[in-house]
Tab-separated table of C-alpha atoms and ligand atoms in Angstrom:
chain	number	residue	atom	x	y	z
A	230	MET	CA	127.384	98.877	116.612
A	231	GLU	CA	123.795	98.949	117.819
A	232	SER	CA	123.532	95.223	117.259
A	233	GLU	CA	126.160	94.629	119.932
A	234	ALA	CA	124.640	97.116	122.333
A	235	TYR	CA	121.366	95.204	122.271
A	236	ALA	CA	122.676	91.693	121.707
A	237	VAL	CA	120.276	89.374	123.489
A	238	GLU	CA	118.794	85.977	122.902
A	239	THR	CA	115.365	86.581	121.415
A	240	LEU	CA	112.774	84.558	123.279
A	241	VAL	CA	110.200	82.976	120.959
A	242	LEU	CA	106.831	82.712	122.696
A	243	LYS	CA	104.583	80.437	120.676
A	244	ILE	CA	100.866	80.905	120.970
A	245	THR	CA	99.185	77.543	120.984
A	246	GLU	CA	96.082	76.985	123.039
A	247	GLY	CA	96.620	78.714	126.357
A	248	SER	CA	98.154	82.024	125.402
A	249	GLU	CA	97.976	83.649	128.844
A	250	ARG	CA	101.413	82.644	130.067
A	251	ALA	CA	103.162	83.800	126.891
A	252	ILE	CA	101.354	87.110	127.036
A	253	GLU	CA	102.213	87.618	130.705
A	254	ILE	CA	105.899	87.033	130.001
A	255	ALA	CA	105.785	89.427	127.051
A	256	ALA	CA	103.958	92.104	129.073
A	257	ASP	CA	106.523	91.809	131.878
A	258	LEU	CA	109.366	92.287	129.435
A	259	LEU	CA	107.649	95.360	127.994
A	260	LYS	CA	107.178	96.799	131.481
A	261	LYS	CA	110.893	96.294	132.116
A	262	GLY	CA	111.625	98.486	129.092
A	263	GLU	CA	112.357	95.675	126.630
A	264	LEU	CA	111.153	95.390	123.026
A	265	VAL	CA	108.692	92.630	122.133
A	266	ALA	CA	107.443	91.824	118.636
A	267	PHE	CA	103.829	90.704	118.410
A	268	PRO	CA	101.233	89.805	115.773
A	269	THR	CA	98.496	92.148	114.631
A	270	GLU	CA	95.885	91.436	111.976
A	271	THR	CA	97.966	93.409	109.447
A	272	VAL	CA	101.678	92.677	110.040
A	273	TYR	CA	103.905	91.944	113.055
A	274	GLY	CA	104.683	95.009	115.163
A	275	LEU	CA	107.723	95.853	117.274
A	276	GLY	CA	106.342	96.965	120.612
A	277	ALA	CA	107.531	99.199	123.432
A	278	ILE	CA	105.553	100.882	126.194
A	279	ALA	CA	104.587	104.276	124.739
A	280	THR	CA	105.488	106.264	127.847
A	281	ASN	CA	108.962	104.689	128.238
A	282	GLU	CA	111.177	107.014	126.191
A	283	LYS	CA	114.257	104.847	126.531
A	284	ALA	CA	112.421	101.802	125.240
A	285	VAL	CA	110.933	103.817	122.388
A	286	GLN	CA	114.417	105.027	121.456
A	287	LYS	CA	115.522	101.385	121.222
A	288	ILE	CA	112.901	100.841	118.527
A	289	PHE	CA	114.516	103.506	116.349
A	290	THR	CA	117.972	102.079	117.012
A	291	VAL	CA	117.283	98.415	116.293
A	292	LYS	CA	115.157	99.151	113.227
A	293	GLY	CA	117.579	101.746	111.900
A	294	ARG	CA	114.540	103.993	111.616
A	295	PRO	CA	114.944	107.707	110.927
A	296	GLN	CA	114.118	109.669	114.061
A	297	ASP	CA	111.702	111.950	112.181
A	298	ASN	CA	109.337	109.060	111.400
A	299	PRO	CA	106.664	108.929	114.125
A	300	LEU	CA	105.167	105.751	115.582
A	301	ILE	CA	101.612	104.459	115.849
A	302	VAL	CA	100.216	104.242	119.384
A	303	HIS	CA	98.322	100.954	119.830
A	304	VAL	CA	95.449	100.846	122.315
A	305	SER	CA	93.044	98.153	123.476
A	306	SER	CA	89.998	100.419	123.825
A	307	ILE	CA	88.735	103.797	122.667
A	308	GLU	CA	88.949	105.020	126.280
A	309	MET	CA	92.658	104.277	126.335
A	310	ALA	CA	93.128	106.553	123.317
A	311	LEU	CA	91.066	109.515	124.499
A	312	PRO	CA	93.694	111.141	126.767
A	313	PHE	CA	95.842	111.684	123.643
A	314	VAL	CA	93.151	113.061	121.351
A	315	ALA	CA	92.666	116.833	121.193
A	316	ALA	CA	90.854	117.200	117.853
A	317	PRO	CA	88.753	116.363	115.975
A	318	LYS	CA	87.303	114.356	118.815
A	319	GLU	CA	83.864	113.617	117.400
A	320	THR	CA	85.047	112.245	114.075
A	321	PHE	CA	87.707	110.279	115.891
A	322	VAL	CA	85.187	108.587	118.177
A	323	PHE	CA	82.727	108.059	115.336
A	324	LEU	CA	85.312	106.247	113.192
A	325	ALA	CA	86.843	104.349	116.095
A	326	GLU	CA	83.419	103.036	117.109
A	327	ARG	CA	82.802	101.921	113.566
A	328	TYR	CA	86.177	100.403	112.650
A	329	TRP	CA	88.029	99.451	115.834
A	330	PRO	CA	89.405	97.001	116.524
A	331	GLY	CA	90.651	96.939	112.935
A	332	PRO	CA	93.199	98.072	110.366
A	333	LEU	CA	92.499	101.816	110.557
A	334	THR	CA	95.027	104.236	112.051
A	335	LEU	CA	93.612	107.660	112.909
A	336	VAL	CA	95.875	110.711	112.903
A	337	VAL	CA	94.620	113.513	115.171
A	338	GLU	CA	95.901	116.618	116.944
A	339	HIS	CA	97.342	115.301	120.185
A	340	THR	CA	97.085	116.677	123.706
A	341	GLY	CA	100.819	116.848	124.361
A	342	VAL	CA	101.054	114.062	126.905
A	343	LEU	CA	102.818	111.567	124.649
A	344	PRO	CA	106.617	111.659	124.684
A	345	LYS	CA	107.987	113.746	121.786
A	346	ILE	CA	109.943	110.791	120.487
A	347	VAL	CA	106.666	108.957	119.736
A	348	THR	CA	105.254	111.732	117.553
A	349	ALA	CA	108.631	112.892	116.209
A	350	GLY	CA	107.769	116.317	117.575
A	351	LEU	CA	104.677	116.718	115.364
A	352	SER	CA	101.443	118.218	116.677
A	353	THR	CA	99.620	115.085	115.523
A	354	ALA	CA	99.595	111.492	116.746
A	355	ALA	CA	98.661	108.249	114.969
A	356	ILE	CA	96.510	105.837	116.988
A	357	ARG	CA	94.997	102.436	116.297
A	358	MET	CA	93.337	99.517	118.040
A	359	PRO	CA	94.477	96.286	116.383
A	360	ALA	CA	92.031	93.424	115.802
A	361	HIS	CA	94.351	90.529	116.663
A	362	PRO	CA	93.368	88.910	120.001
A	363	VAL	CA	97.028	88.485	121.000
A	364	ALA	CA	97.766	92.169	120.388
A	365	LEU	CA	94.705	93.225	122.365
A	366	GLN	CA	95.534	90.914	125.278
A	367	LEU	CA	99.111	92.131	125.323
A	368	ILE	CA	98.070	95.798	125.568
A	369	GLU	CA	95.461	94.911	128.214
A	370	THR	CA	97.967	92.961	130.267
A	371	ALA	CA	100.626	95.666	129.986
A	372	GLY	CA	97.872	98.082	131.046
A	373	GLU	CA	99.258	100.859	128.858
A	374	PRO	CA	99.387	101.867	125.194
A	375	ILE	CA	102.127	100.256	123.132
A	376	VAL	CA	103.902	101.945	120.247
A	377	ALA	CA	104.637	99.568	117.412
A	378	PRO	CA	106.056	100.113	113.965
A	379	SER	CA	106.191	97.121	111.652
A	380	ALA	CA	108.829	94.753	113.051
A	381	ASN	CA	111.173	94.808	110.068
A	382	ARG	CA	114.523	96.487	109.680
A	383	SER	CA	113.848	99.925	108.185
A	384	GLY	CA	113.275	99.780	104.415
A	385	ARG	CA	112.643	96.016	104.338
A	386	PRO	CA	109.279	94.356	103.611
A	387	SER	CA	107.016	94.273	106.661
A	388	PRO	CA	106.934	90.912	108.464
A	389	THR	CA	103.869	88.726	108.094
A	390	ARG	CA	105.383	85.792	110.001
A	391	ALA	CA	107.488	85.477	113.136
A	392	GLU	CA	110.366	84.069	111.048
A	393	HIS	CA	110.528	87.335	109.092
A	394	VAL	CA	110.960	89.248	112.349
A	395	LEU	CA	113.693	86.873	113.495
A	396	ASP	CA	115.469	87.200	110.140
A	397	ASP	CA	115.595	90.995	110.516
A	398	LEU	CA	115.817	91.544	114.281
A	399	GLY	CA	116.650	88.215	115.931
A	400	GLY	CA	119.241	88.700	118.678
A	401	GLU	CA	118.358	92.385	119.011
A	402	ILE	CA	114.961	92.265	120.707
A	403	ALA	CA	113.927	90.559	123.916
A	404	ALA	CA	111.069	88.434	122.585
A	405	ILE	CA	108.585	87.697	119.861
A	406	ILE	CA	105.118	86.279	120.234
A	407	ASP	CA	104.597	83.841	117.367
A	408	ALA	CA	100.954	83.343	116.434
A	409	GLY	CA	101.493	82.239	112.838
A	410	PRO	CA	100.977	84.273	109.674
A	411	THR	CA	99.041	87.535	109.842
A	412	GLN	CA	95.717	87.731	108.117
A	413	ILE	CA	95.729	90.934	106.086
A	414	GLY	CA	99.390	91.107	105.123
A	415	ILE	CA	99.780	94.848	104.459
A	416	GLU	CA	99.811	97.643	107.034
A	417	SER	CA	96.768	99.558	108.267
A	418	THR	CA	95.115	102.400	106.390
A	419	VAL	CA	96.438	105.691	107.822
A	420	LEU	CA	93.763	108.407	107.809
A	421	LEU	CA	94.599	112.024	108.593
A	422	LEU	CA	91.661	113.689	110.331
A	423	THR	CA	93.119	117.164	110.793
A	424	THR	CA	92.478	118.269	107.210
A	425	SER	CA	89.193	118.933	105.529
A	426	PRO	CA	88.433	116.672	103.744
A	427	PRO	CA	90.218	113.868	105.623
A	428	ARG	CA	93.117	112.320	103.753
A	429	ILE	CA	94.375	108.748	103.378
A	430	LEU	CA	98.140	108.936	103.874
A	431	ARG	CA	98.651	105.201	103.410
A	432	PRO	CA	96.061	102.997	101.687
A	433	GLY	CA	95.138	99.705	103.365
A	434	ALA	CA	92.365	97.189	103.903
A	435	ILE	CA	89.864	99.880	104.874
A	436	THR	CA	89.349	101.706	101.634
A	437	LYS	CA	88.553	105.227	100.486
A	438	SER	CA	85.067	104.137	99.471
A	439	ASP	CA	84.433	102.432	102.860
A	440	LEU	CA	85.401	105.650	104.632
A	441	GLU	CA	83.454	107.879	102.259
A	442	LYS	CA	80.318	105.834	102.823
A	443	CYS	CA	80.816	105.938	106.570
A	444	LEU	CA	81.567	109.667	106.855
A	445	GLY	CA	79.398	110.870	103.989
A	446	VAL	CA	82.178	113.134	102.694
A	447	GLU	CA	84.725	112.823	99.956
A	448	ILE	CA	88.157	111.622	101.075
A	449	VAL	CA	91.471	112.416	99.451
A	450	GLU	CA	93.748	109.450	98.814
A	451	ASP	CA	97.393	109.732	97.919
A	452	LEU	CA	98.296	106.578	96.092
A	453	LEU	CA	101.822	107.851	96.332
A	454	PRO	CA	103.223	110.021	99.080
A	455	PRO	CA	102.546	113.728	98.868
A	456	ASP	CA	106.255	114.573	98.790
A	457	THR	CA	106.488	113.177	95.267
A	458	ASN	CA	104.185	116.058	94.326
A	459	HIS	CA	106.600	118.484	96.000
A	460	LEU	CA	104.258	119.110	98.884
A	461	THR	CA	105.504	119.120	102.431
A	462	PRO	CA	105.434	115.491	103.511
A	463	ILE	CA	102.640	114.988	106.005
A	464	ALA	CA	103.221	111.288	106.640
A	465	PRO	CA	106.919	111.426	107.361
A	466	GLY	CA	107.375	107.692	106.794
A	467	THR	CA	106.153	107.872	103.236
A	468	LYS	CA	109.226	109.726	101.947
A	469	TYR	CA	111.559	106.785	102.420
A	470	ARG	CA	111.902	103.840	100.042
A	471	HIS	CA	109.963	101.084	101.681
A	472	TYR	CA	108.945	97.475	101.709
A	473	ALA	CA	111.747	96.551	99.348
A	474	PRO	CA	113.505	93.237	98.920
A	475	GLN	CA	117.183	93.290	97.988
A	476	LEU	CA	116.365	92.336	94.403
A	477	PRO	CA	115.557	94.576	91.470
A	478	ILE	CA	111.818	94.834	90.831
A	479	PHE	CA	110.470	95.537	87.348
A	480	LEU	CA	106.881	96.567	86.786
A	481	PHE	CA	104.947	95.980	83.572
A	482	SER	CA	101.596	97.267	82.418
A	483	GLU	CA	101.488	95.494	79.061
A	484	GLU	CA	101.795	91.864	78.167
A	485	ALA	CA	103.861	92.696	75.073
A	486	HIS	CA	106.495	94.317	77.268
A	487	VAL	CA	106.780	91.206	79.419
A	488	ILE	CA	107.154	89.038	76.328
A	489	ALA	CA	109.821	91.344	74.872
A	490	LYS	CA	111.793	91.451	78.086
A	491	ALA	CA	111.567	87.693	78.532
A	492	ALA	CA	112.916	87.205	75.009
A	493	GLU	CA	115.755	89.627	75.658
A	494	ASP	CA	116.544	87.884	78.918
A	495	GLN	CA	116.634	84.519	77.212
A	496	ARG	CA	119.223	85.830	74.740
A	497	MET	CA	121.366	87.852	77.114
A	498	ASN	CA	121.017	87.529	80.848
A	499	ARG	CA	119.369	84.351	81.941
A	500	GLU	CA	118.279	85.766	85.237
A	501	LYS	CA	116.277	83.679	87.702
A	502	ILE	CA	112.959	85.484	87.490
A	503	LEU	CA	109.890	85.453	89.720
A	504	LEU	CA	106.875	86.883	87.891
A	505	LEU	CA	104.010	88.007	90.124
A	506	VAL	CA	100.548	88.476	88.631
A	507	SER	CA	96.925	88.686	89.733
A	508	ALA	CA	94.853	85.477	89.855
A	509	THR	CA	93.146	86.059	86.518
A	510	GLN	CA	96.476	86.369	84.689
A	511	LEU	CA	98.009	83.149	86.029
A	512	PRO	CA	96.927	80.707	83.301
A	513	LYS	CA	98.002	83.013	80.481
A	514	PHE	CA	101.477	83.717	81.873
A	515	ARG	CA	101.999	80.091	82.845
A	516	SER	CA	101.272	78.996	79.303
A	517	LEU	CA	103.633	81.668	77.961
A	518	PHE	CA	106.647	81.169	80.227
A	519	HIS	CA	106.414	78.095	82.412
A	520	PRO	CA	108.799	76.574	83.451
A	521	ARG	CA	111.589	79.022	82.542
A	522	ILE	CA	110.058	81.831	84.579
A	523	HIS	CA	108.456	81.066	87.920
A	524	ILE	CA	104.951	82.546	88.096
A	525	ALA	CA	102.909	83.152	91.241
A	526	GLU	CA	99.774	84.991	92.266
A	527	VAL	CA	100.258	88.189	94.253
A	528	THR	CA	97.742	89.400	96.846
A	529	GLU	CA	97.834	91.725	99.842
A	530	ALA	CA	98.297	88.700	102.089
A	531	THR	CA	101.270	87.330	100.145
A	532	VAL	CA	103.137	90.271	98.630
A	533	TYR	CA	105.752	90.668	101.404
A	534	GLU	CA	106.108	86.904	101.772
A	535	HIS	CA	106.905	86.665	98.043
A	536	PHE	CA	109.513	89.420	98.333
A	537	ARG	CA	111.267	87.676	101.211
A	538	GLN	CA	110.981	84.185	99.706
A	539	ALA	CA	112.401	85.397	96.389
A	540	GLU	CA	115.585	86.486	98.175
A	541	LYS	CA	115.864	83.214	100.050
A	542	GLN	CA	115.249	81.060	97.004
A	543	GLY	CA	117.947	82.737	94.956
A	544	PHE	CA	115.804	84.631	92.469
A	545	THR	CA	117.736	87.488	90.865
A	546	GLN	CA	114.821	89.622	89.644
A	547	ILE	CA	111.176	90.134	90.517
A	548	TRP	CA	108.804	91.141	87.747
A	549	ILE	CA	105.269	92.262	88.512
A	550	PHE	CA	102.530	92.505	85.910
A	551	VAL	CA	100.333	95.336	87.126
A	552	ASP	CA	96.907	94.825	85.575
A	553	HIS	CA	93.616	96.602	86.186
A	554	ASP	CA	92.821	94.338	89.116
A	555	ILE	CA	96.021	95.270	90.946
A	556	ARG	CA	95.623	98.985	90.136
A	557	LYS	CA	92.166	98.945	91.710
A	558	ARG	CA	93.532	97.541	94.967
A	559	SER	CA	95.181	100.739	96.151
A	560	GLY	CA	96.839	99.195	99.233
A	561	LEU	CA	98.520	96.474	97.190
A	562	PHE	CA	99.329	98.818	94.283
A	563	ASN	CA	100.883	101.383	96.644
A	564	ARG	CA	103.180	98.768	98.247
A	565	ILE	CA	104.251	97.484	94.823
A	566	LEU	CA	105.119	100.983	93.570
A	567	LYS	CA	107.011	101.769	96.752
A	568	ALA	CA	108.928	98.501	96.754
A	569	ALA	CA	109.965	99.155	93.152
A	570	GLY	CA	110.895	102.720	94.127
A	571	VAL	CA	108.982	104.283	91.268
A	572	THR	CA	106.078	106.649	90.923
A	573	SER	CA	104.353	104.933	88.015
A	574	VAL	CA	104.385	101.534	86.380
A	575	ASP	CA	105.445	102.763	82.978
A	576	LYS	CA	108.633	104.334	84.254
A	577	THR	CA	110.226	100.965	84.925
A	578	VAL	CA	109.042	99.469	81.678
A	579	GLN	CA	110.533	102.191	79.512
A	580	GLY	CA	113.634	102.965	81.528
A	581	ASP	CA	114.319	99.425	82.515
A	582	LYS	CA	117.388	100.463	84.482
A	583	SER	CA	117.816	99.265	87.995
A	584	ASP	CA	119.484	102.514	89.103
A	585	GLN	CA	116.265	104.318	88.263
A	586	ARG	CA	114.561	102.386	90.996
A	587	ALA	CA	116.715	103.703	93.751
A	588	GLU	CA	116.493	107.387	93.061
A	589	THR	CA	113.153	108.332	94.610
A	590	LEU	CA	110.941	107.489	97.586
B	115	TXA	O1	99.327	97.945	110.391
B	115	TXA	C1	100.074	98.764	110.926
B	115	TXA	O2	99.803	99.979	110.963
B	115	TXA	C2	101.376	98.243	111.559
B	115	TXA	C3	100.992	97.357	112.735
B	115	TXA	C4	102.206	96.857	113.485
B	115	TXA	O3	100.120	98.040	113.582
B	115	TXA	N1	102.234	99.333	111.962
B	115	TXA	C5	102.912	100.093	111.055
B	115	TXA	O4	103.723	101.059	111.651
B	115	TXA	O5	102.815	99.951	109.860
B	115	TXA	P1	104.872	101.825	110.814
B	115	TXA	O6	105.602	102.611	111.845
B	115	TXA	O7	105.635	100.853	110.038
B	115	TXA	O8	104.085	102.826	109.891
B	115	TXA	C6	103.418	103.936	110.460
B	115	TXA	C7	103.147	104.983	109.411
B	115	TXA	C8	104.419	105.670	108.941
B	115	TXA	O9	104.327	105.915	107.548
B	115	TXA	C9	104.399	106.966	109.734
B	115	TXA	O10	105.106	108.008	109.112
B	115	TXA	C10	102.910	107.264	109.807
B	115	TXA	O11	102.319	105.993	110.021
B	115	TXA	N2	102.611	108.149	110.947
B	115	TXA	C11	102.807	107.923	112.256
B	115	TXA	N3	102.468	109.002	112.987
B	115	TXA	C12	102.055	109.946	112.112
B	115	TXA	C13	101.579	111.281	112.234
B	115	TXA	N4	101.474	111.891	113.396
B	115	TXA	N5	101.242	111.942	111.098
B	115	TXA	C14	101.324	111.327	109.904
B	115	TXA	N6	101.773	110.071	109.722
B	115	TXA	C15	102.132	109.394	110.800
B	116	MG	MG1	106.779	100.057	108.563
């Protein structure tokens, strides 16, 4: 078992006031070829030095990540990224100057100097400069780019707290730098620059309209991965079911459907249900169902935390009421659809079968 091969005691490095010592220890471990989880402004990442193929391979092993899913190269300056960027260089620099450090990953034609394992053999590479001071200091101190997928076991919700990382990977990685909860809560926007027009492969905090305003061109956004449209997948990671808790998730677009299902549940199943809704819907659903059904607000910053907490607190089902507000927030909406394993909200409402959730994505 991989878990035995890499069994170690995971060192927890807490960032309080003076973070230098913790970061030095973490950078040393990275340089020795170990894996270190660290905070970014989006989610916690699982880091390895990008040029150390053996260390990068460990990432795939401990996460259980398919080998054909490439990694994001994290840099602490635009200069650090340039040796990897073949084209389009100008747009790359223009966007990096505007949005870095920040939650925007740029996918470009690479120059061939990165190990194949990082790019999964593709001609493109994904690069970003994170905005979290700890992440930046870690890359600076290591003196080299760091590859970092989200620090969850493959398929699980991304970690927004150090405890989430320890729950998934504790005992299998050398260390984690704990700097408290991450700010944004969902992963970076992934923007493909090798197509014309550019294409958002994964929506995030930097939106289609932000990028359109900045570039002055129209941008294509796939709310769901292109492979669901029978195109060749261009973001390899998007073809796998993602971000999912171990509980069934049911999505609803109409209040009447929630009421009908709640009535049916009361007669038949008596599940322990967590109902997630946008802020504006809270009072209405509380007055309808409280206290039999637990109701909470869902946002980008809390969606993965809710998924993980629901498991821990013994909920048996998660229901999400997807209103106009949630649909407009493409990053949040995308993660909800992917966690439920469906391509549209109405599919779960009509079908209402948990096996339907598992068949795609
Ligand atoms: O916010 C984030 O981006 C976090 C933090 C830790 O930086 N990282 C993250 O990494 O979400 P990961 O590995 O969980 O997701 C990276 C996504 C995957 O869907 C992957 O397929 C895609 O980026 N990707 C990586 N390289 C690519 C490439 N060359 N072409 C297209 N997609 C690529
Ligand atoms: Mg991930």
